[in-house]
Amino acid sequence: MIISFQNQKGGVGKTTLSINVAAALALTGLRVLIVDSDPQGSVRDWASVREDTPPFHIIGMDRPTIHRDLPAMTENYDHIIIDAPPRVSELARSAILASDCVVIPVQPSPYDVWAAKEIVAIINEAAVFKENIKSVFVINRKITNTAIGREVKDALQVYNLPVLDAQVCQRVLFAESAATGKTIFEVDPLSQAAMEIQTLTNEILKKYD
Ligand SMILES: Nc1ncnc2c1ncn2[C@@H]1O[C@H](COP(=O)(O)OP(=O)(O)O)[C@@H](O)[C@H]1O
Ligand SMILES: [Mg+2]
Protein backbone atom coordinates (compact mmCIF):
# COMPACT_ATOMS: atom_id res chain seq x y z
CA MET A 1 0.00 0.00 0.00
CA ILE A 2 1.15 3.56 -0.68
CA ILE A 3 0.37 5.86 2.24
CA SER A 4 1.14 9.57 2.22
CA PHE A 5 1.27 11.84 5.24
CA GLN A 6 -0.01 15.20 4.09
CA ASN A 7 -0.80 18.62 5.47
CA GLN A 8 -0.06 22.05 4.05
CA LYS A 9 0.74 23.13 7.60
CA GLY A 10 4.26 22.43 8.86
CA GLY A 11 5.08 20.97 12.25
CA VAL A 12 2.02 18.71 12.53
CA GLY A 13 4.00 15.46 12.52
CA LYS A 14 4.12 14.32 8.88
CA THR A 15 7.79 13.38 9.07
CA THR A 16 7.60 11.94 12.59
CA LEU A 17 4.67 9.69 11.70
CA SER A 18 6.19 8.72 8.32
CA ILE A 19 9.41 7.51 9.92
CA ASN A 20 7.81 5.69 12.82
CA VAL A 21 4.94 4.10 10.90
CA ALA A 22 7.52 2.94 8.34
CA ALA A 23 9.51 1.48 11.25
CA ALA A 24 6.45 -0.33 12.60
CA LEU A 25 5.85 -1.89 9.18
CA ALA A 26 9.52 -2.81 8.74
CA LEU A 27 9.60 -4.49 12.17
CA THR A 28 7.41 -7.27 10.85
CA GLY A 29 9.94 -8.03 8.12
CA LEU A 30 8.10 -6.18 5.35
CA ARG A 31 10.01 -4.29 2.66
CA VAL A 32 9.32 -0.60 3.22
CA LEU A 33 10.33 2.51 1.30
CA ILE A 34 10.01 6.12 2.42
CA VAL A 35 9.73 8.67 -0.36
CA ASP A 36 10.99 11.97 1.02
CA SER A 37 9.09 14.46 -1.12
CA ASP A 38 9.89 17.45 1.07
CA PRO A 39 12.54 19.65 -0.61
CA GLN A 40 13.81 20.29 2.94
CA GLY A 41 14.78 16.62 3.02
CA SER A 42 13.87 15.95 6.66
CA VAL A 43 13.83 12.15 6.31
CA ARG A 44 17.16 12.29 4.48
CA ASP A 45 18.58 14.51 7.24
CA TRP A 46 17.25 12.09 9.85
CA ALA A 47 18.97 9.18 8.09
CA SER A 48 22.21 11.09 7.76
CA VAL A 49 22.68 11.37 11.54
CA ARG A 50 22.34 7.60 11.96
CA GLU A 51 25.39 5.43 12.27
CA ASP A 52 23.87 2.35 10.69
CA THR A 53 21.49 1.65 7.82
CA PRO A 54 17.84 2.56 8.52
CA PRO A 55 15.33 -0.30 8.79
CA PHE A 56 13.67 0.86 5.53
CA HIS A 57 14.87 2.34 2.24
CA ILE A 58 14.70 6.09 1.65
CA ILE A 59 14.68 8.02 -1.62
CA GLY A 60 14.19 11.69 -2.32
CA MET A 61 11.54 12.62 -4.91
CA ASP A 62 10.80 16.27 -4.53
CA ARG A 63 9.51 17.12 -7.97
CA PRO A 64 5.84 16.83 -8.91
CA THR A 65 6.39 13.64 -10.92
CA ILE A 66 5.90 11.25 -8.00
CA HIS A 67 2.68 9.83 -9.41
CA ARG A 68 4.45 9.17 -12.71
CA ASP A 69 7.68 7.72 -11.33
CA LEU A 70 6.61 5.78 -8.25
CA PRO A 71 4.61 2.97 -9.92
CA ALA A 72 7.85 1.51 -11.35
CA MET A 73 9.11 0.93 -7.80
CA THR A 74 6.04 -0.54 -6.17
CA GLU A 75 6.81 -4.17 -6.90
CA ASN A 76 10.03 -4.01 -4.87
CA TYR A 77 8.17 -3.02 -1.69
CA ASP A 78 5.31 -4.21 0.46
CA HIS A 79 4.53 -0.67 1.60
CA ILE A 80 5.61 2.79 0.51
CA ILE A 81 5.26 5.86 2.70
CA ILE A 82 5.41 9.35 1.21
CA ASP A 83 6.46 12.13 3.57
CA ALA A 84 4.86 15.17 1.95
CA PRO A 85 6.08 18.75 2.25
CA PRO A 86 4.14 21.68 3.67
CA ARG A 87 2.97 24.50 1.37
CA VAL A 88 4.04 23.19 -2.07
CA SER A 89 0.69 22.24 -3.57
CA GLU A 90 2.01 20.70 -6.84
CA LEU A 91 4.02 18.21 -4.80
CA ALA A 92 1.05 17.51 -2.54
CA ARG A 93 -1.12 16.86 -5.59
CA SER A 94 1.44 14.55 -7.18
CA ALA A 95 1.85 12.62 -3.92
CA ILE A 96 -1.92 12.33 -3.49
CA LEU A 97 -2.29 10.93 -7.01
CA ALA A 98 0.41 8.37 -6.21
CA SER A 99 -1.24 7.27 -2.93
CA ASP A 100 -3.74 4.62 -1.98
CA CYS A 101 -4.40 6.39 1.29
CA VAL A 102 -3.75 9.95 2.47
CA VAL A 103 -3.29 10.41 6.21
CA ILE A 104 -3.59 14.00 7.47
CA PRO A 105 -1.99 14.60 10.87
CA VAL A 106 -3.58 17.43 12.85
CA GLN A 107 -2.64 18.76 16.24
CA PRO A 108 -5.46 19.25 18.71
CA SER A 109 -5.82 22.99 18.22
CA PRO A 110 -8.42 25.10 16.45
CA TYR A 111 -5.65 26.54 14.26
CA ASP A 112 -4.91 23.08 12.91
CA VAL A 113 -8.58 22.39 12.33
CA TRP A 114 -8.88 25.60 10.27
CA ALA A 115 -5.60 25.03 8.43
CA ALA A 116 -6.73 21.56 7.32
CA LYS A 117 -9.04 23.33 4.88
CA GLU A 118 -6.12 23.72 2.44
CA ILE A 119 -5.16 20.06 2.18
CA VAL A 120 -8.81 18.99 2.04
CA ALA A 121 -9.29 21.35 -0.93
CA ILE A 122 -6.26 19.84 -2.70
CA ILE A 123 -7.56 16.32 -2.04
CA ASN A 124 -10.96 17.29 -3.44
CA GLU A 125 -9.31 18.71 -6.58
CA ALA A 126 -7.25 15.56 -7.02
CA ALA A 127 -10.40 13.46 -6.66
CA VAL A 128 -11.44 14.73 -10.09
CA PHE A 129 -8.52 12.76 -11.58
CA LYS A 130 -8.59 9.90 -9.14
CA GLU A 131 -11.90 8.75 -7.79
CA ASN A 132 -12.18 7.10 -4.40
CA ILE A 133 -9.12 8.66 -2.86
CA LYS A 134 -9.11 7.41 0.69
CA SER A 135 -8.16 10.13 3.12
CA VAL A 136 -8.33 10.26 6.86
CA PHE A 137 -7.31 12.52 9.74
CA VAL A 138 -5.12 11.43 12.62
CA ILE A 139 -4.75 13.44 15.80
CA ASN A 140 -1.10 13.88 16.75
CA ARG A 141 0.46 15.55 19.81
CA LYS A 142 -2.59 15.07 21.96
CA ILE A 143 -1.90 16.13 25.53
CA THR A 144 -2.57 13.11 27.75
CA ASN A 145 -5.55 13.20 30.08
CA THR A 146 -7.31 16.01 28.24
CA ALA A 147 -10.59 15.96 26.36
CA ILE A 148 -9.23 18.11 23.55
CA GLY A 149 -8.69 15.09 21.29
CA ARG A 150 -12.42 14.39 21.34
CA GLU A 151 -13.26 18.06 20.77
CA VAL A 152 -10.97 18.23 17.76
CA LYS A 153 -12.44 15.02 16.42
CA ASP A 154 -15.87 16.66 16.56
CA ALA A 155 -14.59 19.91 15.01
CA LEU A 156 -13.05 17.98 12.08
CA GLN A 157 -16.50 16.65 11.12
CA VAL A 158 -16.97 19.76 8.93
CA TYR A 159 -14.60 18.25 6.38
CA ASN A 160 -16.61 15.06 5.91
CA LEU A 161 -13.55 12.85 6.22
CA PRO A 162 -13.09 10.09 8.78
CA VAL A 163 -10.87 10.54 11.82
CA LEU A 164 -8.83 7.54 12.95
CA ASP A 165 -9.60 6.16 16.41
CA ALA A 166 -5.86 5.88 17.09
CA GLN A 167 -4.39 9.07 18.51
CA VAL A 168 -0.73 9.87 19.07
CA CYS A 169 0.09 11.82 22.22
CA GLN A 170 2.68 14.49 22.83
CA ARG A 171 5.72 12.45 23.87
CA VAL A 172 9.26 13.71 24.18
CA LEU A 173 10.59 10.38 22.90
CA PHE A 174 9.62 11.38 19.35
CA ALA A 175 11.99 14.37 19.35
CA GLU A 176 14.67 12.54 21.35
CA SER A 177 14.77 9.58 18.98
CA ALA A 178 14.79 11.82 15.90
CA ALA A 179 17.82 13.71 17.21
CA THR A 180 19.95 10.58 16.94
CA GLY A 181 18.41 9.33 13.70
CA LYS A 182 16.54 6.55 15.46
CA THR A 183 12.97 5.33 15.36
CA ILE A 184 11.08 5.11 18.64
CA PHE A 185 11.16 1.30 18.32
CA GLU A 186 14.95 1.40 18.38
CA VAL A 187 15.03 3.71 21.42
CA ASP A 188 12.26 2.17 23.51
CA PRO A 189 10.05 -0.50 21.93
CA LEU A 190 7.93 -0.80 25.07
CA SER A 191 7.19 2.93 25.34
CA GLN A 192 3.72 4.45 25.14
CA ALA A 193 4.90 6.22 21.99
CA ALA A 194 5.80 2.91 20.34
CA MET A 195 2.46 1.41 21.34
CA GLU A 196 0.55 4.36 19.91
CA ILE A 197 2.41 4.15 16.59
CA GLN A 198 1.75 0.40 16.47
CA THR A 199 -1.97 0.96 17.10
CA LEU A 200 -2.07 3.68 14.42
CA THR A 201 -0.28 1.44 11.90
CA ASN A 202 -2.63 -1.47 12.62
CA GLU A 203 -5.69 0.73 12.14
CA ILE A 204 -4.42 2.13 8.81
CA LEU A 205 -3.70 -1.40 7.52
CA LYS A 206 -6.98 -2.80 8.77
CA LYS A 207 -9.16 -0.06 7.34
CA TYR A 208 -7.32 0.97 4.17
CA ASP A 209 -5.07 -1.83 2.89
N1 LIG B 1 3.58 13.17 19.02
C1 LIG B 1 4.62 14.00 19.17
N2 LIG B 1 5.12 14.25 20.41
C2 LIG B 1 6.15 15.08 20.59
N3 LIG B 1 6.77 15.74 19.60
C3 LIG B 1 6.31 15.55 18.34
C4 LIG B 1 5.23 14.67 18.06
N4 LIG B 1 5.02 14.69 16.72
C5 LIG B 1 5.93 15.54 16.20
N5 LIG B 1 6.70 16.07 17.17
C6 LIG B 1 7.78 17.05 17.03
O1 LIG B 1 7.23 18.20 16.39
C7 LIG B 1 8.14 18.74 15.46
C8 LIG B 1 7.49 18.78 14.08
O2 LIG B 1 7.22 17.46 13.66
P1 LIG B 1 7.46 17.00 12.16
O3 LIG B 1 7.22 15.55 12.12
O4 LIG B 1 8.76 17.51 11.65
O5 LIG B 1 6.28 17.79 11.42
P2 LIG B 1 6.05 18.07 9.86
O6 LIG B 1 6.79 17.03 9.09
O7 LIG B 1 4.57 18.00 9.68
O8 LIG B 1 6.56 19.46 9.61
C9 LIG B 1 9.39 17.88 15.52
O9 LIG B 1 10.30 18.49 16.36
C10 LIG B 1 8.90 16.57 16.12
O10 LIG B 1 9.92 15.93 16.87
MG1 LIG C 1 8.23 17.21 7.58
mmCIF file of N, CA, C and O in Angstrom, residues 163-196:
data_model
loop_
_atom_site.group_PDB
_atom_site.id
_atom_site.type_symbol
_atom_site.label_atom_id
_atom_site.label_comp_id
_atom_site.label_asym_id
_atom_site.label_seq_id
_atom_site.Cartn_x
_atom_site.Cartn_y
_atom_site.Cartn_z
ATOM 1 N N VAL A 163 -11.975 10.283 10.902
ATOM 2 C CA VAL A 163 -10.867 10.545 11.819
ATOM 3 C C VAL A 163 -10.497 9.190 12.428
ATOM 4 O O VAL A 163 -11.383 8.468 12.908
ATOM 5 N N LEU A 164 -9.233 8.829 12.384
ATOM 6 C CA LEU A 164 -8.829 7.536 12.947
ATOM 7 C C LEU A 164 -9.092 7.501 14.452
ATOM 8 O O LEU A 164 -8.980 8.524 15.134
ATOM 9 N N ASP A 165 -9.418 6.326 14.951
ATOM 10 C CA ASP A 165 -9.600 6.163 16.406
ATOM 11 C C ASP A 165 -8.256 6.306 17.117
ATOM 12 O O ASP A 165 -8.180 6.835 18.218
ATOM 13 N N ALA A 166 -7.203 5.804 16.482
ATOM 14 C CA ALA A 166 -5.863 5.876 17.092
ATOM 15 C C ALA A 166 -5.434 7.337 17.178
ATOM 16 O O ALA A 166 -5.588 8.091 16.226
ATOM 17 N N GLN A 167 -4.911 7.717 18.343
ATOM 18 C CA GLN A 167 -4.392 9.074 18.513
ATOM 19 C C GLN A 167 -2.971 8.961 19.038
ATOM 20 O O GLN A 167 -2.657 8.059 19.803
ATOM 21 N N VAL A 168 -2.122 9.885 18.607
ATOM 22 C CA VAL A 168 -0.733 9.870 19.071
ATOM 23 C C VAL A 168 -0.551 11.055 20.022
ATOM 24 O O VAL A 168 -0.895 12.185 19.686
ATOM 25 N N CYS A 169 -0.049 10.772 21.201
ATOM 26 C CA CYS A 169 0.094 11.820 22.221
ATOM 27 C C CYS A 169 1.411 12.570 22.077
ATOM 28 O O CYS A 169 2.335 12.121 21.398
ATOM 29 N N GLN A 170 1.452 13.689 22.738
ATOM 30 C CA GLN A 170 2.682 14.491 22.830
ATOM 31 C C GLN A 170 3.666 13.723 23.706
ATOM 32 O O GLN A 170 3.410 13.520 24.892
ATOM 33 N N ARG A 171 4.756 13.247 23.115
ATOM 34 C CA ARG A 171 5.718 12.450 23.874
ATOM 35 C C ARG A 171 7.124 12.855 23.451
ATOM 36 O O ARG A 171 7.465 12.810 22.275
ATOM 37 N N VAL A 172 7.928 13.167 24.443
ATOM 38 C CA VAL A 172 9.260 13.707 24.182
ATOM 39 C C VAL A 172 10.147 12.698 23.441
ATOM 40 O O VAL A 172 11.062 13.068 22.723
ATOM 41 N N LEU A 173 9.812 11.417 23.562
ATOM 42 C CA LEU A 173 10.594 10.379 22.900
ATOM 43 C C LEU A 173 10.655 10.578 21.378
ATOM 44 O O LEU A 173 11.640 10.193 20.740
ATOM 45 N N PHE A 174 9.614 11.177 20.800
ATOM 46 C CA PHE A 174 9.625 11.385 19.346
ATOM 47 C C PHE A 174 10.772 12.313 18.945
ATOM 48 O O PHE A 174 11.506 12.038 17.999
ATOM 49 N N ALA A 175 10.916 13.414 19.678
ATOM 50 C CA ALA A 175 11.992 14.365 19.347
ATOM 51 C C ALA A 175 13.348 13.779 19.741
ATOM 52 O O ALA A 175 14.327 13.898 18.991
ATOM 53 N N GLU A 176 13.402 13.114 20.883
ATOM 54 C CA GLU A 176 14.675 12.540 21.346
ATOM 55 C C GLU A 176 15.200 11.494 20.370
ATOM 56 O O GLU A 176 16.390 11.469 20.058
ATOM 57 N N SER A 177 14.321 10.637 19.891
ATOM 58 C CA SER A 177 14.774 9.584 18.980
ATOM 59 C C SER A 177 15.203 10.191 17.646
ATOM 60 O O SER A 177 16.226 9.794 17.075
ATOM 61 N N ALA A 178 14.455 11.190 17.177
ATOM 62 C CA ALA A 178 14.794 11.823 15.896
ATOM 63 C C ALA A 178 16.182 12.460 15.944
ATOM 64 O O ALA A 178 16.928 12.413 14.963
ATOM 65 N N ALA A 179 16.531 13.011 17.089
ATOM 66 C CA ALA A 179 17.817 13.714 17.213
ATOM 67 C C ALA A 179 19.007 12.805 16.936
ATOM 68 O O ALA A 179 20.057 13.257 16.486
ATOM 69 N N THR A 180 18.828 11.502 17.181
ATOM 70 C CA THR A 180 19.945 10.576 16.937
ATOM 71 C C THR A 180 19.685 9.696 15.707
ATOM 72 O O THR A 180 20.348 8.670 15.517
ATOM 73 N N GLY A 181 18.706 10.099 14.910
ATOM 74 C CA GLY A 181 18.413 9.332 13.698
ATOM 75 C C GLY A 181 17.847 7.958 13.991
ATOM 76 O O GLY A 181 18.039 7.004 13.234
ATOM 77 N N LYS A 182 17.116 7.846 15.093
ATOM 78 C CA LYS A 182 16.539 6.547 15.460
ATOM 79 C C LYS A 182 15.009 6.597 15.351
ATOM 80 O O LYS A 182 14.398 7.664 15.413
ATOM 81 N N THR A 183 14.422 5.423 15.252
ATOM 82 C CA THR A 183 12.970 5.332 15.360
ATOM 83 C C THR A 183 12.657 5.090 16.843
ATOM 84 O O THR A 183 13.543 4.668 17.608
ATOM 85 N N ILE A 184 11.406 5.329 17.228
ATOM 86 C CA ILE A 184 11.082 5.105 18.644
ATOM 87 C C ILE A 184 11.214 3.627 19.016
ATOM 88 O O ILE A 184 11.497 3.307 20.162
ATOM 89 N N PHE A 185 11.053 2.738 18.029
ATOM 90 C CA PHE A 185 11.163 1.300 18.320
ATOM 91 C C PHE A 185 12.606 0.922 18.653
ATOM 92 O O PHE A 185 12.851 -0.020 19.395
ATOM 93 N N GLU A 186 13.540 1.662 18.083
ATOM 94 C CA GLU A 186 14.950 1.395 18.384
ATOM 95 C C GLU A 186 15.335 1.961 19.745
ATOM 96 O O GLU A 186 16.217 1.437 20.413
ATOM 97 N N VAL A 187 14.682 3.062 20.145
ATOM 98 C CA VAL A 187 15.032 3.706 21.417
ATOM 99 C C VAL A 187 14.318 3.029 22.590
ATOM 100 O O VAL A 187 14.937 2.718 23.600
ATOM 101 N N ASP A 188 13.013 2.804 22.432
ATOM 102 C CA ASP A 188 12.259 2.165 23.515
ATOM 103 C C ASP A 188 11.001 1.475 22.959
ATOM 104 O O ASP A 188 9.937 2.070 22.875
ATOM 105 N N PRO A 189 11.165 0.207 22.583
ATOM 106 C CA PRO A 189 10.055 -0.497 21.929
ATOM 107 C C PRO A 189 8.855 -0.725 22.837
ATOM 108 O O PRO A 189 7.770 -1.028 22.351
ATOM 109 N N LEU A 190 9.061 -0.574 24.153
ATOM 110 C CA LEU A 190 7.934 -0.805 25.067
ATOM 111 C C LEU A 190 7.293 0.501 25.537
ATOM 112 O O LEU A 190 6.434 0.503 26.412
ATOM 113 N N SER A 191 7.714 1.617 24.931
ATOM 114 C CA SER A 191 7.192 2.926 25.343
ATOM 115 C C SER A 191 5.736 3.116 24.901
ATOM 116 O O SER A 191 5.256 2.434 23.997
ATOM 117 N N GLN A 192 5.084 4.066 25.549
ATOM 118 C CA GLN A 192 3.724 4.450 25.143
ATOM 119 C C GLN A 192 3.747 4.926 23.688
ATOM 120 O O GLN A 192 2.846 4.634 22.913
ATOM 121 N N ALA A 193 4.795 5.685 23.346
ATOM 122 C CA ALA A 193 4.900 6.221 21.987
ATOM 123 C C ALA A 193 4.919 5.078 20.969
ATOM 124 O O ALA A 193 4.209 5.107 19.958
ATOM 125 N N ALA A 194 5.710 4.051 21.252
ATOM 126 C CA ALA A 194 5.797 2.905 20.338
ATOM 127 C C ALA A 194 4.450 2.202 20.230
ATOM 128 O O ALA A 194 4.018 1.810 19.139
ATOM 129 N N MET A 195 3.771 2.078 21.366
ATOM 130 C CA MET A 195 2.459 1.406 21.338
ATOM 131 C C MET A 195 1.449 2.206 20.530
ATOM 132 O O MET A 195 0.653 1.647 19.777
ATOM 133 N N GLU A 196 1.497 3.517 20.674
ATOM 134 C CA GLU A 196 0.555 4.356 19.912
ATOM 135 C C GLU A 196 0.805 4.276 18.407
ATOM 136 O O GLU A 196 -0.128 4.228 17.617
#
